[in-house]
């Protein structure tokens, strides 16, 4: 959903493309370099807890740490398939 | 208290040495005792931009390795009394640049100067780390172009993690953005990232734009820091940047397209 924001720029021309590409790659690279070591382990642990109750696969769970201003946001996304079958 | 200012960018060719020379000369013009140090070991060019290439005898690495004194290595600028240059070695290997040695030299410089401007080499290797490691402030020189902005973001990340201030958990290095080779006409027609765009992505305080200018090449041709040509657009833009760094309010110039002043105001900072 957040990615939709990148397409809202009203400016014409290649500068808008440059900005959009930069925002995506910079956000991606910041996440990689700024990610604490424990995130993958935390993700694994949460996955196991959730699996006790719901059947989900590894790629249905997304954990990310973002900063906006002074606030750090730990975002956990678990997407559940409509029926239990794999897509 | 002396301040160590790293001039850095990650990407090469964006104007680090031009900015180092112009900024240091600008500080000296404002009455501060300033030294500009070249960290680009093996590819020194600050001496050429400053117009003192024929006066280099000893260099930074000679001082680090006690082969010459700091006094022997410092070159006094012929135009500004307050300005000195410490050149890099042209022959030595980059590995000779030790953090411990750099700290020793910077400590000596801190006793004698108010501002120590460190001209970083391109890249994120040893020389670039050495130039930023002991910095109090950093000027992040960026072109309004994708690879430069991306590399600057990388450098901003390193300033927050791979510097003495970061490792000792002191007050973080103060980062400032300088956008060079800016062309407001191309920004207005949507061909070039605007100052707003770059600020939004990098999210560090903005000192100003330096317009794409013939004066920069002419200054480097003659070995004169461009701030000594204050009549020129780039020279006056750099002086504004110096004054903003020193805490003065200066309206932003050179950000509007030549005509259609009204429309471009929408993009103003």
mmCIF file of C-alpha atoms in Angstrom:
data_model
loop_
_atom_site.group_PDB
_atom_site.id
_atom_site.type_symbol
_atom_site.label_atom_id
_atom_site.label_comp_id
_atom_site.label_asym_id
_atom_site.label_seq_id
_atom_site.Cartn_x
_atom_site.Cartn_y
_atom_site.Cartn_z
ATOM 1 C CA UNK A 1 0.000 0.000 0.000
ATOM 2 C CA UNK A 2 2.759 2.393 0.954
ATOM 3 C CA UNK A 3 4.199 2.060 -2.512
ATOM 4 C CA UNK A 4 1.135 3.757 -3.972
ATOM 5 C CA UNK A 5 2.364 7.009 -2.445
ATOM 6 C CA UNK A 6 5.331 6.931 -4.784
ATOM 7 C CA UNK A 7 3.050 7.165 -7.778
ATOM 8 C CA UNK A 8 1.180 10.195 -6.552
ATOM 9 C CA UNK A 9 3.773 12.727 -7.664
ATOM 10 C CA UNK A 10 2.123 15.167 -10.009
ATOM 11 C CA UNK A 11 5.400 16.274 -11.598
ATOM 12 C CA UNK A 12 6.103 15.356 -15.189
ATOM 13 C CA UNK A 13 9.417 14.276 -16.639
ATOM 14 C CA UNK A 14 12.239 11.981 -15.684
ATOM 15 C CA UNK A 15 12.985 13.732 -12.377
ATOM 16 C CA UNK A 16 9.821 12.198 -10.954
ATOM 17 C CA UNK A 17 11.006 8.753 -12.047
ATOM 18 C CA UNK A 18 14.409 9.420 -10.492
ATOM 19 C CA UNK A 19 12.823 10.414 -7.213
ATOM 20 C CA UNK A 20 10.574 7.399 -7.098
ATOM 21 C CA UNK A 21 13.419 4.999 -7.876
ATOM 22 C CA UNK A 22 15.634 6.644 -5.278
ATOM 23 C CA UNK A 23 13.013 6.519 -2.559
ATOM 24 C CA UNK A 24 12.569 2.816 -3.091
ATOM 25 C CA UNK A 25 16.243 1.856 -3.267
ATOM 26 C CA UNK A 26 17.283 4.148 -0.417
ATOM 27 C CA UNK A 27 14.541 2.812 1.857
ATOM 28 C CA UNK A 28 15.562 -0.728 0.951
ATOM 29 C CA UNK A 29 19.261 -0.137 1.590
ATOM 30 C CA UNK A 30 18.642 1.693 4.850
ATOM 31 C CA UNK A 31 16.602 -1.205 6.084
ATOM 32 C CA UNK A 32 19.402 -3.581 5.220
ATOM 33 C CA UNK A 33 22.216 -1.628 6.858
ATOM 34 C CA UNK A 34 20.187 -0.342 9.794
ATOM 35 C CA UNK A 35 18.497 -3.592 10.721
ATOM 36 C CA UNK A 36 19.396 -4.936 14.151
ATOM 37 C CA UNK A 37 20.726 -8.505 14.157
ATOM 38 C CA UNK A 38 17.839 -9.854 16.203
ATOM 39 C CA UNK A 39 15.114 -9.120 13.623
ATOM 40 C CA UNK A 40 15.351 -12.423 11.706
ATOM 41 C CA UNK A 41 15.327 -14.389 14.978
ATOM 42 C CA UNK A 42 12.370 -12.383 16.255
ATOM 43 C CA UNK A 43 10.563 -13.094 12.995
ATOM 44 C CA UNK A 44 11.262 -16.814 13.356
ATOM 45 C CA UNK A 45 10.017 -16.849 16.953
ATOM 46 C CA UNK A 46 6.824 -14.985 16.085
ATOM 47 C CA UNK A 47 6.259 -17.333 13.177
ATOM 48 C CA UNK A 48 6.438 -20.315 15.509
ATOM 49 C CA UNK A 49 4.016 -18.777 17.991
ATOM 50 C CA UNK A 50 1.500 -17.935 15.265
ATOM 51 C CA UNK A 51 1.864 -21.407 13.770
ATOM 52 C CA UNK A 52 0.609 -22.934 16.999
ATOM 53 C CA UNK A 53 -2.790 -21.513 16.133
ATOM 54 C CA UNK A 54 -2.889 -20.779 12.425
ATOM 55 C CA UNK A 55 -1.228 -22.553 9.572
ATOM 56 C CA UNK A 56 0.981 -20.007 7.788
ATOM 57 C CA UNK A 57 4.126 -20.229 5.751
ATOM 58 C CA UNK A 58 7.295 -18.219 6.234
ATOM 59 C CA UNK A 59 6.570 -15.748 3.464
ATOM 60 C CA UNK A 60 3.232 -14.761 4.963
ATOM 61 C CA UNK A 61 4.973 -13.002 7.812
ATOM 62 C CA UNK A 62 6.879 -9.731 7.366
ATOM 63 C CA UNK A 63 8.738 -7.909 10.083
ATOM 64 C CA UNK A 64 10.361 -4.531 9.570
ATOM 65 C CA UNK A 65 11.832 -1.736 11.631
ATOM 66 C CA UNK A 66 11.267 1.774 10.283
ATOM 67 C CA UNK A 67 12.080 5.174 11.629
ATOM 68 C CA UNK A 68 9.931 8.214 11.043
ATOM 69 C CA UNK A 69 11.165 11.315 12.798
ATOM 70 C CA UNK A 70 12.024 10.428 16.384
ATOM 71 C CA UNK A 71 9.832 7.329 16.435
ATOM 72 C CA UNK A 72 10.955 3.831 15.604
ATOM 73 C CA UNK A 73 8.186 1.611 14.345
ATOM 74 C CA UNK A 74 8.351 -2.169 14.537
ATOM 75 C CA UNK A 75 5.918 -3.346 11.925
ATOM 76 C CA UNK A 76 4.566 -6.878 11.896
ATOM 77 C CA UNK A 77 2.471 -8.026 8.966
ATOM 78 C CA UNK A 78 0.898 -11.421 8.834
ATOM 79 C CA UNK A 79 -1.140 -11.983 5.728
ATOM 80 C CA UNK A 80 -3.707 -14.748 5.931
ATOM 81 C CA UNK A 81 -4.870 -16.465 2.823
ATOM 82 C CA UNK A 82 -8.646 -16.401 2.302
ATOM 83 C CA UNK A 83 -8.866 -20.113 2.441
ATOM 84 C CA UNK A 84 -6.121 -22.250 3.814
ATOM 85 C CA UNK A 85 -4.865 -23.348 0.429
ATOM 86 C CA UNK A 86 -1.539 -22.129 -0.865
ATOM 87 C CA UNK A 87 -1.819 -19.664 -3.765
ATOM 88 C CA UNK B 1 36.837 25.057 20.325
ATOM 89 C CA UNK B 2 38.094 23.970 16.949
ATOM 90 C CA UNK B 3 35.685 22.116 14.691
ATOM 91 C CA UNK B 4 36.644 19.374 12.281
ATOM 92 C CA UNK B 5 34.496 19.473 9.132
ATOM 93 C CA UNK B 6 34.530 16.487 6.771
ATOM 94 C CA UNK B 7 33.639 17.183 3.143
ATOM 95 C CA UNK B 8 32.335 13.906 1.823
ATOM 96 C CA UNK B 9 30.027 12.364 -0.789
ATOM 97 C CA UNK B 10 30.791 8.750 -1.563
ATOM 98 C CA UNK B 11 30.585 9.331 -5.298
ATOM 99 C CA UNK B 12 33.518 10.891 -7.139
ATOM 100 C CA UNK B 13 33.398 13.993 -9.283
ATOM 101 C CA UNK B 14 30.535 15.712 -7.479
ATOM 102 C CA UNK B 15 32.636 18.623 -6.205
ATOM 103 C CA UNK B 16 34.206 17.619 -2.887
ATOM 104 C CA UNK B 17 37.552 19.268 -3.554
ATOM 105 C CA UNK B 18 35.952 22.356 -5.103
ATOM 106 C CA UNK B 19 33.682 22.587 -2.061
ATOM 107 C CA UNK B 20 36.548 22.002 0.398
ATOM 108 C CA UNK B 21 38.626 24.769 -1.183
ATOM 109 C CA UNK B 22 35.699 27.176 -1.517
ATOM 110 C CA UNK B 23 34.346 26.501 1.976
ATOM 111 C CA UNK B 24 37.739 26.771 3.690
ATOM 112 C CA UNK B 25 38.543 30.003 1.829
ATOM 113 C CA UNK B 26 35.075 31.299 2.744
ATOM 114 C CA UNK B 27 35.651 30.598 6.451
ATOM 115 C CA UNK B 28 39.044 32.303 6.246
ATOM 116 C CA UNK B 29 37.432 35.286 4.534
ATOM 117 C CA UNK B 30 35.022 35.535 7.449
ATOM 118 C CA UNK B 31 38.029 35.857 9.739
ATOM 119 C CA UNK B 32 38.420 32.298 11.032
ATOM 120 C CA UNK B 33 41.764 30.597 11.213
ATOM 121 C CA UNK B 34 41.219 27.688 8.850
ATOM 122 C CA UNK B 35 43.196 24.773 7.479
ATOM 123 C CA UNK B 36 42.077 22.520 4.654
ATOM 124 C CA UNK B 37 43.503 18.984 4.691
ATOM 125 C CA UNK B 38 43.674 16.668 1.675
ATOM 126 C CA UNK B 39 42.917 13.027 2.570
ATOM 127 C CA UNK B 40 43.103 11.728 -0.986
ATOM 128 C CA UNK B 41 46.400 9.863 -0.660
ATOM 129 C CA UNK B 42 47.839 8.946 -4.042
ATOM 130 C CA UNK B 43 45.494 11.234 -5.979
ATOM 131 C CA UNK B 44 46.030 14.604 -4.379
ATOM 132 C CA UNK B 45 44.371 17.508 -6.122
ATOM 133 C CA UNK B 46 43.490 19.996 -3.433
ATOM 134 C CA UNK B 47 46.920 21.630 -3.896
ATOM 135 C CA UNK B 48 46.105 22.210 -7.567
ATOM 136 C CA UNK B 49 42.639 23.619 -6.859
ATOM 137 C CA UNK B 50 44.141 25.893 -4.201
ATOM 138 C CA UNK B 51 46.937 26.954 -6.559
ATOM 139 C CA UNK B 52 49.831 25.873 -4.330
ATOM 140 C CA UNK B 53 50.952 22.719 -6.151
ATOM 141 C CA UNK B 54 54.511 23.982 -6.609
ATOM 142 C CA UNK B 55 54.960 24.726 -2.934
ATOM 143 C CA UNK B 56 54.324 21.205 -1.648
ATOM 144 C CA UNK B 57 57.374 19.755 0.104
ATOM 145 C CA UNK B 58 56.060 17.740 3.042
ATOM 146 C CA UNK B 59 52.595 16.259 3.307
ATOM 147 C CA UNK B 60 50.066 14.758 5.730
ATOM 148 C CA UNK B 61 51.701 11.345 5.672
ATOM 149 C CA UNK B 62 55.145 12.770 6.379
ATOM 150 C CA UNK B 63 53.664 14.392 9.477
ATOM 151 C CA UNK B 64 51.874 11.179 10.508
ATOM 152 C CA UNK B 65 55.103 9.201 10.174
ATOM 153 C CA UNK B 66 57.269 11.871 11.823
ATOM 154 C CA UNK B 67 59.284 12.500 8.673
ATOM 155 C CA UNK B 68 58.562 16.189 8.810
ATOM 156 C CA UNK B 69 56.947 18.619 11.210
ATOM 157 C CA UNK B 70 53.469 20.049 10.877
ATOM 158 C CA UNK B 71 55.027 23.477 10.328
ATOM 159 C CA UNK B 72 57.041 22.145 7.426
ATOM 160 C CA UNK B 73 53.978 20.582 5.822
ATOM 161 C CA UNK B 74 51.493 23.444 6.253
ATOM 162 C CA UNK B 75 51.336 25.774 3.261
ATOM 163 C CA UNK B 76 50.175 29.301 3.937
ATOM 164 C CA UNK B 77 47.756 30.648 1.360
ATOM 165 C CA UNK B 78 49.124 33.686 -0.468
ATOM 166 C CA UNK B 79 45.770 35.452 -0.709
ATOM 167 C CA UNK B 80 44.213 34.907 2.713
ATOM 168 C CA UNK B 81 46.221 35.289 5.917
ATOM 169 C CA UNK B 82 43.998 32.922 7.876
ATOM 170 C CA UNK B 83 44.145 30.052 5.430
ATOM 171 C CA UNK B 84 46.516 27.066 5.347
ATOM 172 C CA UNK B 85 46.667 23.897 3.272
ATOM 173 C CA UNK B 86 47.914 20.488 4.379
ATOM 174 C CA UNK B 87 48.449 18.438 1.214
ATOM 175 C CA UNK B 88 48.149 14.679 0.808
ATOM 176 C CA UNK B 89 50.961 12.435 -0.295
ATOM 177 C CA UNK B 90 51.101 11.669 -3.994
ATOM 178 C CA UNK B 91 53.370 8.637 -3.729
ATOM 179 C CA UNK B 92 52.445 6.769 -0.571
ATOM 180 C CA UNK B 93 50.071 3.904 -0.199
ATOM 181 C CA UNK B 94 46.657 4.529 1.330
ATOM 182 C CA UNK B 95 47.448 2.032 4.082
ATOM 183 C CA UNK B 96 49.945 4.511 5.513
ATOM 184 C CA UNK B 97 46.951 6.613 6.612
ATOM 185 C CA UNK B 98 46.304 5.265 10.104
ATOM 186 C CA UNK B 99 43.412 6.474 12.259
ATOM 187 C CA UNK B 100 45.761 6.858 15.187
ATOM 188 C CA UNK B 101 48.113 9.007 13.094
ATOM 189 C CA UNK B 102 45.234 11.101 11.745
ATOM 190 C CA UNK B 103 43.992 11.724 15.282
ATOM 191 C CA UNK B 104 47.440 12.899 16.364
ATOM 192 C CA UNK B 105 47.682 15.380 13.482
ATOM 193 C CA UNK B 106 44.114 16.624 13.981
ATOM 194 C CA UNK B 107 44.810 17.179 17.686
ATOM 195 C CA UNK B 108 47.796 19.333 16.763
ATOM 196 C CA UNK B 109 45.705 21.244 14.215
ATOM 197 C CA UNK B 110 42.926 21.789 16.778
ATOM 198 C CA UNK B 111 45.371 23.771 18.889
ATOM 199 C CA UNK B 112 46.163 26.156 16.062
ATOM 200 C CA UNK B 113 43.005 26.477 13.983
ATOM 201 C CA UNK B 114 39.327 27.243 14.485
ATOM 202 C CA UNK B 115 38.146 25.178 11.538
ATOM 203 C CA UNK B 116 39.777 22.085 10.059
ATOM 204 C CA UNK B 117 38.228 21.176 6.706
ATOM 205 C CA UNK B 118 38.927 17.566 5.644
ATOM 206 C CA UNK B 119 38.654 16.892 1.912
ATOM 207 C CA UNK B 120 37.636 13.237 1.613
ATOM 208 C CA UNK B 121 38.545 10.953 -1.290
ATOM 209 C CA UNK B 122 35.700 9.306 -3.189
ATOM 210 C CA UNK B 123 34.535 5.873 -2.124
ATOM 211 C CA UNK B 124 33.966 4.326 1.276
ATOM 212 C CA UNK B 125 37.432 2.880 1.788
ATOM 213 C CA UNK B 126 40.191 3.727 4.205
ATOM 214 C CA UNK B 127 40.853 7.308 3.071
ATOM 215 C CA UNK B 128 37.182 8.262 3.181
ATOM 216 C CA UNK B 129 36.793 6.692 6.630
ATOM 217 C CA UNK B 130 39.910 8.525 7.853
ATOM 218 C CA UNK B 131 38.552 11.864 6.603
ATOM 219 C CA UNK B 132 35.207 11.470 8.374
ATOM 220 C CA UNK B 133 36.198 9.496 11.473
ATOM 221 C CA UNK B 134 37.069 12.426 13.742
ATOM 222 C CA UNK B 135 34.607 14.908 12.229
ATOM 223 C CA UNK B 136 32.364 17.139 14.297
ATOM 224 C CA UNK B 137 30.443 18.280 11.236
ATOM 225 C CA UNK B 138 30.068 16.850 7.743
ATOM 226 C CA UNK B 139 29.258 18.578 4.481
ATOM 227 C CA UNK B 140 27.592 15.986 2.270
ATOM 228 C CA UNK B 141 28.194 17.139 -1.294
ATOM 229 C CA UNK B 142 25.550 15.797 -3.658
ATOM 230 C CA UNK B 143 24.582 16.263 -7.305
ATOM 231 C CA UNK B 144 20.867 16.174 -8.193
ATOM 232 C CA UNK B 145 21.344 12.813 -9.873
ATOM 233 C CA UNK B 146 20.398 9.281 -8.787
ATOM 234 C CA UNK B 147 23.801 7.694 -8.192
ATOM 235 C CA UNK B 148 25.091 10.660 -6.245
ATOM 236 C CA UNK B 149 22.011 10.792 -3.996
ATOM 237 C CA UNK B 150 22.182 7.075 -3.314
ATOM 238 C CA UNK B 151 25.890 7.253 -2.422
ATOM 239 C CA UNK B 152 25.243 10.273 -0.200
ATOM 240 C CA UNK B 153 22.622 8.295 1.671
ATOM 241 C CA UNK B 154 25.182 5.584 2.223
ATOM 242 C CA UNK B 155 27.666 8.153 3.555
ATOM 243 C CA UNK B 156 25.031 9.618 5.892
ATOM 244 C CA UNK B 157 24.561 6.110 7.279
ATOM 245 C CA UNK B 158 28.311 5.767 7.831
ATOM 246 C CA UNK B 159 28.536 9.151 9.561
ATOM 247 C CA UNK B 160 26.000 7.819 12.030
ATOM 248 C CA UNK B 161 27.809 4.552 12.675
ATOM 249 C CA UNK B 162 31.479 4.550 11.624
ATOM 250 C CA UNK B 163 32.761 7.735 13.230
ATOM 251 C CA UNK B 164 34.458 8.394 16.539
ATOM 252 C CA UNK B 165 31.381 10.291 17.747
ATOM 253 C CA UNK B 166 29.121 7.374 16.870
ATOM 254 C CA UNK B 167 31.369 4.765 18.441
ATOM 255 C CA UNK B 168 31.838 6.755 21.642
ATOM 256 C CA UNK B 169 28.108 7.569 21.720
ATOM 257 C CA UNK B 170 28.819 11.300 21.810
ATOM 258 C CA UNK B 171 26.622 13.917 20.181
ATOM 259 C CA UNK B 172 26.322 12.713 16.553
ATOM 260 C CA UNK B 173 28.228 14.290 13.676
ATOM 261 C CA UNK B 174 26.220 17.267 12.364
ATOM 262 C CA UNK B 175 25.411 16.565 8.730
ATOM 263 C CA UNK B 176 24.695 19.245 6.159
ATOM 264 C CA UNK B 177 23.591 18.851 2.567
ATOM 265 C CA UNK B 178 25.153 20.937 -0.213
ATOM 266 C CA UNK B 179 23.639 20.392 -3.664
ATOM 267 C CA UNK B 180 26.155 21.183 -6.390
ATOM 268 C CA UNK B 181 25.790 21.515 -10.177
ATOM 269 C CA UNK B 182 22.192 22.590 -9.705
ATOM 270 C CA UNK B 183 20.296 23.785 -12.760
ATOM 271 C CA UNK B 184 16.987 25.432 -11.798
ATOM 272 C CA UNK B 185 15.821 25.532 -15.409
ATOM 273 C CA UNK B 186 16.117 21.788 -15.749
ATOM 274 C CA UNK B 187 14.480 21.329 -12.354
ATOM 275 C CA UNK B 188 11.538 23.392 -13.475
ATOM 276 C CA UNK B 189 11.084 21.403 -16.638
ATOM 277 C CA UNK B 190 11.066 18.208 -14.583
ATOM 278 C CA UNK B 191 14.365 16.876 -15.899
ATOM 279 C CA UNK B 192 16.360 17.239 -12.702
ATOM 280 C CA UNK B 193 15.709 16.319 -9.074
ATOM 281 C CA UNK B 194 14.796 19.445 -7.126
ATOM 282 C CA UNK B 195 16.419 20.557 -3.888
ATOM 283 C CA UNK B 196 13.158 19.580 -2.171
ATOM 284 C CA UNK B 197 13.311 16.086 -3.660
ATOM 285 C CA UNK B 198 16.876 15.503 -2.504
ATOM 286 C CA UNK B 199 16.194 16.911 0.948
ATOM 287 C CA UNK B 200 13.169 14.673 1.275
ATOM 288 C CA UNK B 201 15.218 11.596 0.441
ATOM 289 C CA UNK B 202 18.342 12.355 2.471
ATOM 290 C CA UNK B 203 16.559 14.129 5.335
ATOM 291 C CA UNK B 204 19.526 16.139 6.609
ATOM 292 C CA UNK B 205 19.769 19.933 7.133
ATOM 293 C CA UNK B 206 20.205 21.816 3.872
ATOM 294 C CA UNK B 207 22.905 24.477 3.453
ATOM 295 C CA UNK B 208 22.070 25.469 -0.102
ATOM 296 C CA UNK B 209 22.591 24.868 -3.794
ATOM 297 C CA UNK B 210 25.609 25.730 -5.907
ATOM 298 C CA UNK B 211 24.459 26.431 -9.443
ATOM 299 C CA UNK B 212 26.112 24.757 -12.419
ATOM 300 C CA UNK B 213 28.558 27.509 -13.291
ATOM 301 C CA UNK B 214 31.396 28.353 -15.638
ATOM 302 C CA UNK B 215 33.096 30.065 -12.725
ATOM 303 C CA UNK B 216 33.960 26.702 -11.119
ATOM 304 C CA UNK B 217 36.074 25.536 -14.066
ATOM 305 C CA UNK B 218 37.629 28.969 -14.447
ATOM 306 C CA UNK B 219 38.558 29.018 -10.767
ATOM 307 C CA UNK B 220 40.106 25.564 -10.942
ATOM 308 C CA UNK B 221 41.943 26.470 -14.155
ATOM 309 C CA UNK B 222 43.633 29.288 -12.290
ATOM 310 C CA UNK B 223 44.032 27.607 -8.897
ATOM 311 C CA UNK B 224 41.745 30.003 -7.059
ATOM 312 C CA UNK B 225 39.065 28.880 -4.590
ATOM 313 C CA UNK B 226 35.813 29.983 -6.214
ATOM 314 C CA UNK B 227 34.767 31.942 -3.116
ATOM 315 C CA UNK B 228 37.557 34.408 -3.907
ATOM 316 C CA UNK B 229 35.522 35.292 -7.007
ATOM 317 C CA UNK B 230 32.523 36.554 -5.104
ATOM 318 C CA UNK B 231 31.172 38.266 -8.187
ATOM 319 C CA UNK B 232 30.472 34.851 -9.663
ATOM 320 C CA UNK B 233 27.247 32.920 -9.045
ATOM 321 C CA UNK B 234 29.041 29.855 -7.667
ATOM 322 C CA UNK B 235 31.312 32.009 -5.497
ATOM 323 C CA UNK B 236 28.429 33.903 -3.941
ATOM 324 C CA UNK B 237 26.402 30.689 -3.541
ATOM 325 C CA UNK B 238 29.319 29.153 -1.619
ATOM 326 C CA UNK B 239 29.620 32.279 0.562
ATOM 327 C CA UNK B 240 25.905 31.944 1.392
ATOM 328 C CA UNK B 241 26.558 28.316 2.332
ATOM 329 C CA UNK B 242 29.454 29.364 4.579
ATOM 330 C CA UNK B 243 27.329 32.039 6.247
ATOM 331 C CA UNK B 244 24.438 29.617 6.808
ATOM 332 C CA UNK B 245 26.881 27.128 8.305
ATOM 333 C CA UNK B 246 28.032 29.906 10.657
ATOM 334 C CA UNK B 247 24.421 30.398 11.718
ATOM 335 C CA UNK B 248 23.452 33.415 9.607
ATOM 336 C CA UNK B 249 20.121 33.622 7.819
ATOM 337 C CA UNK B 250 20.545 33.913 4.056
ATOM 338 C CA UNK B 251 17.705 33.732 1.553
ATOM 339 C CA UNK B 252 18.205 30.851 -0.867
ATOM 340 C CA UNK B 253 19.389 32.008 -4.280
ATOM 341 C CA UNK B 254 20.010 30.287 -7.618
ATOM 342 C CA UNK B 255 17.062 27.978 -7.136
ATOM 343 C CA UNK B 256 14.622 29.736 -9.453
ATOM 344 C CA UNK B 257 14.530 29.265 -13.190
ATOM 345 C CA UNK B 258 15.584 32.278 -15.227
ATOM 346 C CA UNK B 259 12.053 33.241 -16.229
ATOM 347 C CA UNK B 260 8.644 32.207 -14.962
ATOM 348 C CA UNK B 261 9.716 33.269 -11.478
ATOM 349 C CA UNK B 262 6.164 32.870 -10.280
ATOM 350 C CA UNK B 263 5.799 29.220 -11.180
ATOM 351 C CA UNK B 264 9.153 28.120 -9.836
ATOM 352 C CA UNK B 265 8.301 29.714 -6.513
ATOM 353 C CA UNK B 266 6.085 26.697 -5.957
ATOM 354 C CA UNK B 267 9.203 24.558 -5.701
ATOM 355 C CA UNK B 268 11.048 26.901 -3.414
ATOM 356 C CA UNK B 269 12.539 25.877 -0.114
#
